[in-house]
XYZ file of C-alpha atoms in Angstrom:
485
model
C 73.812 -70.368 11.699
C 72.214 -70.364 8.243
C 68.865 -71.166 9.946
C 69.166 -68.008 12.220
C 70.102 -65.604 9.430
C 67.046 -66.910 7.820
C 64.944 -66.539 10.745
C 66.101 -63.134 11.298
C 64.505 -61.642 7.852
C 61.381 -63.609 8.357
C 60.938 -61.844 11.865
C 61.953 -58.475 10.334
C 59.489 -58.889 7.722
C 56.724 -59.883 9.898
C 57.508 -56.959 12.325
C 57.298 -54.526 9.150
C 54.027 -56.087 8.054
C 52.568 -55.753 11.540
C 53.481 -52.369 11.944
C 52.351 -51.608 8.484
C 48.866 -52.812 9.060
C 48.560 -51.287 12.715
C 49.125 -47.984 11.113
C 46.914 -48.709 7.924
C 43.559 -50.351 9.393
C 42.799 -46.917 10.968
C 43.932 -44.815 7.869
C 41.676 -47.418 5.883
C 38.700 -46.156 8.055
C 39.537 -42.694 8.296
C 39.280 -42.929 4.312
C 36.020 -44.614 4.468
C 34.571 -42.169 6.834
C 35.491 -39.340 4.672
C 33.992 -41.171 1.876
C 30.603 -41.962 3.424
C 30.476 -38.047 3.721
C 30.657 -37.606 0.193
C 27.956 -40.571 -0.298
C 25.568 -38.735 2.394
C 25.908 -35.234 0.606
C 25.057 -36.822 -2.502
C 22.286 -38.759 -1.206
C 20.552 -35.770 0.284
C 21.228 -33.478 -2.680
C 19.761 -36.066 -4.961
C 16.361 -35.857 -3.301
C 16.495 -32.305 -3.400
C 16.680 -31.854 -7.076
C 18.991 -32.369 -10.150
C 20.285 -28.721 -9.910
C 21.292 -29.208 -6.124
C 23.026 -32.156 -7.276
C 25.032 -30.607 -9.845
C 25.661 -27.616 -7.751
C 27.054 -29.913 -5.013
C 29.486 -31.683 -7.470
C 30.749 -28.655 -8.952
C 31.148 -26.874 -5.460
C 32.783 -30.047 -4.101
C 35.671 -29.866 -6.940
C 36.127 -26.247 -6.077
C 36.025 -26.843 -2.558
C 38.741 -29.581 -2.599
C 40.698 -27.260 -4.949
C 40.870 -24.759 -1.968
C 41.966 -27.643 0.269
C 45.333 -28.021 -1.912
C 47.292 -25.671 0.194
C 46.167 -27.344 3.276
C 47.223 -30.800 1.992
C 50.729 -29.479 1.036
C 51.542 -28.110 4.418
C 50.423 -31.098 5.660
C 52.496 -33.323 4.085
C 55.316 -31.342 4.811
C 53.992 -31.374 8.394
C 53.803 -35.238 8.713
C 57.449 -35.575 7.052
C 59.100 -33.524 9.579
C 56.769 -34.189 12.379
C 57.166 -38.070 12.138
C 60.955 -37.717 11.735
C 61.117 -35.622 14.969
C 58.872 -38.258 16.750
C 61.054 -41.114 15.731
C 64.284 -39.199 16.906
C 62.145 -39.154 20.376
C 62.159 -35.168 20.375
C 59.030 -33.888 21.894
C 60.047 -30.337 21.704
C 60.615 -30.612 18.020
C 56.918 -32.382 17.482
C 55.450 -29.198 19.384
C 57.604 -26.735 17.514
C 56.704 -27.921 13.939
C 52.788 -28.312 14.998
C 53.033 -24.524 16.180
C 54.573 -23.394 12.707
C 52.116 -25.410 10.519
C 49.104 -24.367 12.417
C 50.353 -20.627 12.077
C 50.836 -21.243 8.590
C 47.550 -23.109 7.865
C 45.691 -19.948 9.643
C 47.598 -17.285 7.462
C 46.640 -19.338 4.067
C 43.198 -20.308 5.203
C 42.373 -16.792 6.727
C 43.456 -15.072 3.259
C 41.198 -17.208 1.445
C 38.311 -16.955 3.718
C 38.457 -13.181 3.069
C 38.538 -13.546 -0.857
C 35.842 -16.165 -0.954
C 33.699 -13.996 1.093
C 34.336 -10.857 -0.558
C 34.199 -12.327 -4.203
C 31.880 -15.510 -4.061
C 30.135 -14.801 -7.360
C 33.638 -14.021 -9.140
C 35.195 -17.111 -7.888
C 32.097 -19.541 -9.090
C 31.935 -17.636 -12.525
C 35.695 -18.369 -12.844
C 35.333 -21.963 -11.999
C 33.105 -22.208 -15.033
C 29.752 -23.258 -13.302
C 26.768 -23.216 -15.261
C 24.454 -20.112 -14.776
C 21.656 -22.298 -13.870
C 23.377 -23.215 -10.550
C 25.753 -20.102 -10.001
C 23.298 -18.892 -7.267
C 23.042 -22.020 -5.461
C 26.830 -22.501 -5.783
C 27.438 -19.083 -4.126
C 25.299 -20.079 -0.983
C 27.532 -23.172 -0.694
C 30.686 -21.157 -1.164
C 29.777 -18.394 1.517
C 29.015 -21.133 4.244
C 32.120 -23.324 3.216
C 34.637 -20.502 3.550
C 33.525 -19.573 7.120
C 35.110 -22.887 8.278
C 38.064 -22.630 5.877
C 40.119 -22.134 9.020
C 38.672 -24.831 11.007
C 39.060 -26.952 7.871
C 42.578 -26.259 7.422
C 43.391 -26.839 10.984
C 41.499 -30.171 11.127
C 43.362 -31.203 8.432
C 46.699 -30.410 9.648
C 45.932 -31.415 13.289
C 45.108 -34.784 12.161
C 48.326 -35.166 9.880
C 50.138 -34.597 13.199
C 48.139 -37.109 15.444
C 48.887 -39.840 12.716
C 52.275 -39.022 12.518
C 53.303 -38.817 16.028
C 51.916 -42.147 17.023
C 48.238 -41.197 17.531
C 46.712 -42.480 14.545
C 43.783 -44.196 16.477
C 42.978 -41.022 18.128
C 42.839 -39.488 14.718
C 40.500 -42.291 13.713
C 38.184 -41.546 16.410
C 37.937 -38.014 15.848
C 37.333 -38.459 11.974
C 34.594 -40.780 13.166
C 32.842 -38.317 15.281
C 33.069 -35.877 12.579
C 31.796 -37.987 10.053
C 28.725 -39.099 12.171
C 28.000 -35.247 12.457
C 28.339 -34.358 9.095
C 26.253 -37.388 7.773
C 23.561 -36.766 10.466
C 23.670 -32.957 9.803
C 23.041 -33.807 6.251
C 20.018 -35.965 6.920
C 18.369 -33.692 9.740
C 19.418 -30.122 8.450
C 18.311 -30.907 4.572
C 14.822 -32.666 5.489
C 14.309 -31.511 8.855
C 13.440 -33.639 11.902
C 11.128 -32.673 14.718
C 11.237 -29.127 15.900
C 14.075 -28.468 13.465
C 13.015 -27.089 10.052
C 14.304 -28.467 6.682
C 17.057 -25.951 5.246
C 17.151 -27.631 2.148
C 20.579 -27.432 0.093
C 21.960 -24.991 2.270
C 21.401 -27.886 5.301
C 24.297 -29.603 3.737
C 26.636 -26.841 3.775
C 26.091 -26.336 7.497
C 26.314 -29.662 8.199
C 29.517 -29.827 6.563
C 30.580 -26.714 8.356
C 29.537 -28.013 11.888
C 31.399 -31.602 11.254
C 34.884 -29.805 10.155
C 34.588 -27.544 13.353
C 33.897 -30.204 15.445
C 36.960 -32.242 13.995
C 39.111 -29.415 14.747
C 38.060 -28.760 18.261
C 38.640 -32.724 19.208
C 42.057 -32.898 17.357
C 43.178 -29.516 19.042
C 42.115 -31.129 22.476
C 44.532 -33.920 21.373
C 46.766 -31.347 20.656
C 47.004 -29.541 23.919
C 46.305 -32.370 26.247
C 48.449 -35.445 27.306
C 51.448 -36.681 27.419
C 52.626 -35.514 23.946
C 50.847 -32.026 24.090
C 52.137 -28.953 22.731
C 54.098 -26.863 25.605
C 53.597 -23.367 25.827
C 57.275 -22.750 25.147
C 57.071 -23.519 21.504
C 54.934 -20.354 20.894
C 57.582 -18.089 21.944
C 58.233 -16.880 18.571
C 58.645 -18.119 15.067
C 61.742 -19.655 13.595
C 62.003 -18.394 9.955
C 64.030 -21.441 8.708
C 61.281 -23.774 10.310
C 58.691 -21.970 8.256
C 60.613 -22.282 5.172
C 61.138 -25.701 5.693
C 57.683 -26.361 5.829
C 57.206 -24.306 2.896
C 59.693 -26.046 1.089
C 58.425 -29.581 1.437
C 54.549 -28.549 1.065
C 54.868 -26.286 -2.235
C 55.604 -29.391 -4.615
C 52.669 -31.426 -3.073
C 50.198 -28.324 -3.706
C 51.847 -28.136 -7.268
C 51.528 -31.950 -7.828
C 47.773 -31.766 -6.858
C 47.152 -28.933 -9.098
C 48.559 -30.350 -12.087
C 46.896 -33.742 -11.510
C 43.394 -32.112 -10.878
C 44.117 -29.716 -14.023
C 44.998 -32.932 -15.828
C 41.858 -34.762 -14.591
C 39.757 -31.765 -16.256
C 41.531 -32.142 -19.360
C 40.705 -35.891 -19.588
C 36.991 -35.211 -19.291
C 37.134 -32.400 -22.037
C 39.181 -35.118 -24.419
C 36.632 -37.676 -23.825
C 33.940 -35.178 -24.704
C 35.866 -34.516 -27.887
C 35.387 -38.338 -29.345
C 34.079 -38.280 -32.830
C 31.416 -40.651 -31.451
C 29.839 -41.701 -28.197
C 31.213 -38.704 -26.026
C 28.141 -38.854 -23.472
C 28.396 -42.788 -23.211
C 32.222 -42.314 -22.423
C 31.662 -39.623 -20.005
C 28.703 -41.450 -18.048
C 31.012 -44.747 -18.011
C 33.859 -42.703 -16.677
C 32.014 -40.900 -14.149
C 30.311 -44.289 -12.906
C 33.402 -46.165 -13.128
C 35.432 -43.736 -10.962
C 32.936 -44.385 -8.187
C 33.603 -48.056 -8.423
C 37.413 -47.374 -8.327
C 36.945 -45.674 -4.983
C 36.930 -49.372 -3.632
C 40.427 -49.783 -4.486
C 41.568 -46.292 -3.788
C 40.202 -46.041 -0.066
C 43.167 -48.519 1.239
C 45.614 -47.693 -1.467
C 45.777 -44.176 -0.537
C 45.635 -44.989 3.173
C 48.448 -47.132 3.050
C 50.357 -44.286 0.957
C 49.689 -42.011 4.051
C 50.886 -44.890 6.593
C 53.974 -45.616 4.542
C 54.866 -41.694 5.136
C 54.548 -41.792 8.485
C 56.593 -44.983 9.168
C 59.182 -43.889 6.796
C 59.662 -40.828 8.426
C 59.791 -42.243 11.815
C 62.273 -44.926 10.875
C 64.393 -41.952 9.244
C 63.978 -39.721 12.246
C 65.622 -42.539 14.444
C 68.533 -43.051 11.947
C 67.272 -46.411 10.737
C 67.612 -46.143 7.060
C 67.760 -49.742 6.136
C 64.508 -49.784 8.367
C 62.676 -47.319 6.400
C 63.563 -48.912 2.992
C 62.463 -52.389 3.948
C 59.505 -51.063 5.909
C 58.267 -49.234 2.889
C 58.671 -52.228 0.845
C 56.509 -54.431 3.393
C 53.803 -51.678 3.320
C 53.575 -51.848 -0.747
C 53.394 -55.495 -0.394
C 50.786 -55.351 2.272
C 48.677 -52.812 -0.316
C 48.962 -55.243 -2.899
C 47.735 -58.167 -1.295
C 44.604 -55.949 0.124
C 43.402 -54.766 -3.122
C 44.304 -57.621 -5.604
C 41.140 -59.797 -4.462
C 38.716 -56.696 -4.916
C 40.454 -55.839 -8.375
C 39.857 -59.375 -9.269
C 36.639 -59.284 -8.689
C 35.820 -56.025 -10.082
C 37.399 -57.484 -13.320
C 35.663 -60.507 -13.254
C 32.168 -58.991 -12.318
C 32.592 -55.856 -13.943
C 29.289 -56.399 -16.365
C 27.201 -57.078 -13.217
C 28.356 -54.246 -11.299
C 28.056 -51.938 -14.549
C 24.385 -53.063 -14.815
C 23.517 -52.142 -11.111
C 24.546 -48.380 -11.779
C 22.950 -47.936 -15.353
C 20.456 -49.512 -17.401
C 21.785 -47.901 -20.629
C 23.303 -50.877 -22.528
C 25.852 -48.663 -24.332
C 27.070 -47.047 -20.930
C 26.917 -50.504 -19.387
C 29.177 -52.073 -22.037
C 31.538 -49.055 -21.935
C 31.786 -48.870 -18.301
C 32.588 -52.560 -18.368
C 35.768 -52.125 -20.618
C 36.527 -48.972 -18.553
C 36.650 -50.986 -15.035
C 38.334 -54.082 -16.708
C 41.088 -51.949 -18.525
C 41.824 -49.860 -15.417
C 41.974 -53.168 -13.161
C 45.010 -54.423 -14.993
C 47.091 -51.402 -13.688
C 45.795 -51.867 -10.315
C 49.038 -53.834 -8.802
C 51.361 -51.233 -10.278
C 49.145 -48.494 -8.538
C 49.225 -50.210 -5.280
C 53.072 -50.305 -5.555
C 53.657 -47.070 -6.817
C 51.244 -44.712 -4.750
C 52.525 -46.762 -1.536
C 56.045 -45.951 -2.284
C 55.525 -42.298 -3.025
C 54.000 -42.052 0.599
C 57.503 -43.442 1.811
C 59.251 -40.917 -0.379
C 57.191 -37.871 0.862
C 57.576 -38.838 4.193
C 61.499 -38.900 3.834
C 60.708 -35.047 2.167
C 61.397 -36.195 -1.119
C 58.355 -34.256 -1.964
C 60.096 -32.546 -5.101
C 60.866 -35.651 -6.639
C 57.567 -37.278 -6.364
C 55.916 -33.860 -7.990
C 58.113 -34.278 -10.839
C 57.091 -37.787 -11.368
C 53.492 -37.302 -11.009
C 53.595 -34.307 -13.160
C 55.032 -36.505 -15.789
C 52.779 -39.365 -15.632
C 49.793 -36.759 -16.316
C 51.301 -34.128 -18.420
C 53.864 -36.138 -20.348
C 52.640 -39.628 -20.593
C 48.774 -39.804 -20.119
C 47.428 -36.569 -22.040
C 49.667 -36.906 -25.017
C 49.191 -40.550 -25.360
C 45.297 -39.712 -25.352
C 45.864 -37.048 -27.912
C 47.613 -39.810 -30.233
C 44.634 -42.397 -29.708
C 42.060 -39.734 -30.122
C 43.122 -38.066 -33.308
C 45.807 -39.971 -34.772
C 44.737 -43.643 -33.967
C 40.867 -42.950 -33.753
C 40.543 -45.509 -30.878
C 37.763 -44.063 -29.441
C 36.814 -44.522 -25.635
C 39.140 -47.855 -25.560
C 41.640 -45.691 -26.163
C 41.212 -43.509 -23.302
C 41.031 -46.248 -20.874
C 44.304 -48.001 -22.145
C 45.993 -44.567 -22.154
C 44.861 -44.253 -18.352
C 46.406 -47.478 -17.519
C 49.481 -47.323 -19.425
C 50.321 -44.052 -18.259
C 49.690 -44.934 -14.740
C 52.341 -48.029 -15.241
C 54.929 -45.818 -16.393
C 54.433 -43.433 -13.709
C 54.335 -45.959 -10.760
C 57.462 -47.521 -12.489
C 59.263 -44.222 -12.237
C 58.127 -44.138 -8.485
C 59.833 -47.361 -7.714
C 63.056 -46.700 -9.606
C 63.385 -43.533 -7.518
C 62.751 -45.552 -4.554
C 65.661 -47.983 -5.536
C 68.011 -44.903 -5.403
C 69.531 -43.105 -2.322
C 68.531 -39.716 -3.108
C 65.253 -39.959 -1.598
C 67.101 -40.831 1.898
C 68.792 -37.741 1.936
C 66.060 -35.390 0.703
C 65.197 -34.465 4.539
C 68.754 -33.272 5.027
C 69.286 -29.457 5.050
C 72.365 -28.886 2.621
C 73.294 -25.834 4.474
C 73.682 -27.007 7.780
C 73.979 -30.805 7.349
C 71.251 -31.445 9.973
C 67.538 -32.810 9.314
C 64.754 -30.215 8.162
C 62.929 -30.837 11.225
C 65.794 -29.639 13.682
C 65.081 -26.126 12.129
C 62.563 -26.076 14.493
C 64.173 -26.425 17.503
C 65.193 -23.314 19.430
C 68.914 -22.671 19.459
C 70.673 -24.870 21.872
C 67.984 -27.321 22.433
C 69.308 -30.971 22.271
C 67.622 -32.640 19.485
C 67.407 -35.986 21.665
C 64.950 -34.513 24.358
C 62.976 -37.551 24.840
C 58.957 -37.915 24.418
C 58.106 -39.039 27.860
C 57.773 -42.651 28.885
C 54.061 -42.016 29.422
C 53.601 -41.950 25.883
C 54.401 -46.044 25.767
C 51.516 -46.535 27.834
C 48.838 -44.940 25.747
């Protein structure tokens, strides 16, 4: 009897790990495809000139600022769709998707109008140097033309992975990445009869890629056994839209607070009494190396959100908790060896990216100190995905905000202006604050409040059920054909 009891948990752990990996590896590839786009943009821009490279960097930050609302809507959508899918409610999946797309069009449409009418003002408010403002305006004009396709691409990708179609999302992401990378090279440098467009070719390559990704995702949305049916477009449901906003706004505020805090960190690094340029250069290069770690961590964050939502939608709260733990363990297992390698070979890695001895030494310290916090990062960020999948976006927002603005930045001010610890003090502030933040996320996960976050306090039903027309049975099953995919 004792042997049987022991075998069952072992089998469950294996199942959870298998499910986490099945969802996680396509997400890791999706993150890699997106990473490759950024590399291609920087590669082409670097050949076109230093001013172009600087403009691409600035506009890239501005572009992702415009994407914050898209990410917020997508997090809310993934939470609700994954729960509806777990409850086997096809109509719920379709209705949530329809409302999310409508919300995305409204937001991105308004941003498109503003960006087309006032590109110069936006560039100046963003604080871009005068020497690259005209280039940045050209980029912004092109990027803003495809804000609607970009929003729809991001939202539909979230729907695909939340409704058991993550491999379709991966395939579409791969095609879009290929279009972007080839577009960068062909439009930037020219090829055969196609003339070289220079820096604006980078912008048009991105526009072509996002539009391609949008169309591919929409084709998947409106075809197949899980297609969106015409009946879900009969009219908006105010409570459904309200719930999407309720889940999405905290995520948008969270990302805004984190991005603003990152800018403050760069500012503080520039205020060091000595070695400001060295510290900034070391941190800029070090972040590129850390991306190797961040790719699987944030991929499994998104995988955890989907799997947790699926299990809660199916009523399996114990499975939601155990599955999230398994995903966190898988994340630690994946990143621990790369983290140890970066720690051990930090001097050699640094020497590959810079020839300046001072920058190399500072970058080595940056990498080694930050690698110490990587296991905590893996657990905390993966569990935060579970919290978001459960609809606990407000709780997650509070912890992320505290990590940046209550722990990290005040600690940096102390080490810079009181302890005079220099750049090394900043690196330790980053690691210590990360450990504290991720510990709070783990404590939040240990409680029970996040499990109830997706319950409407007024109706005592799950938030996603507000997207069902009145009288529709929440148990309407997703077709058996879906199992044959």
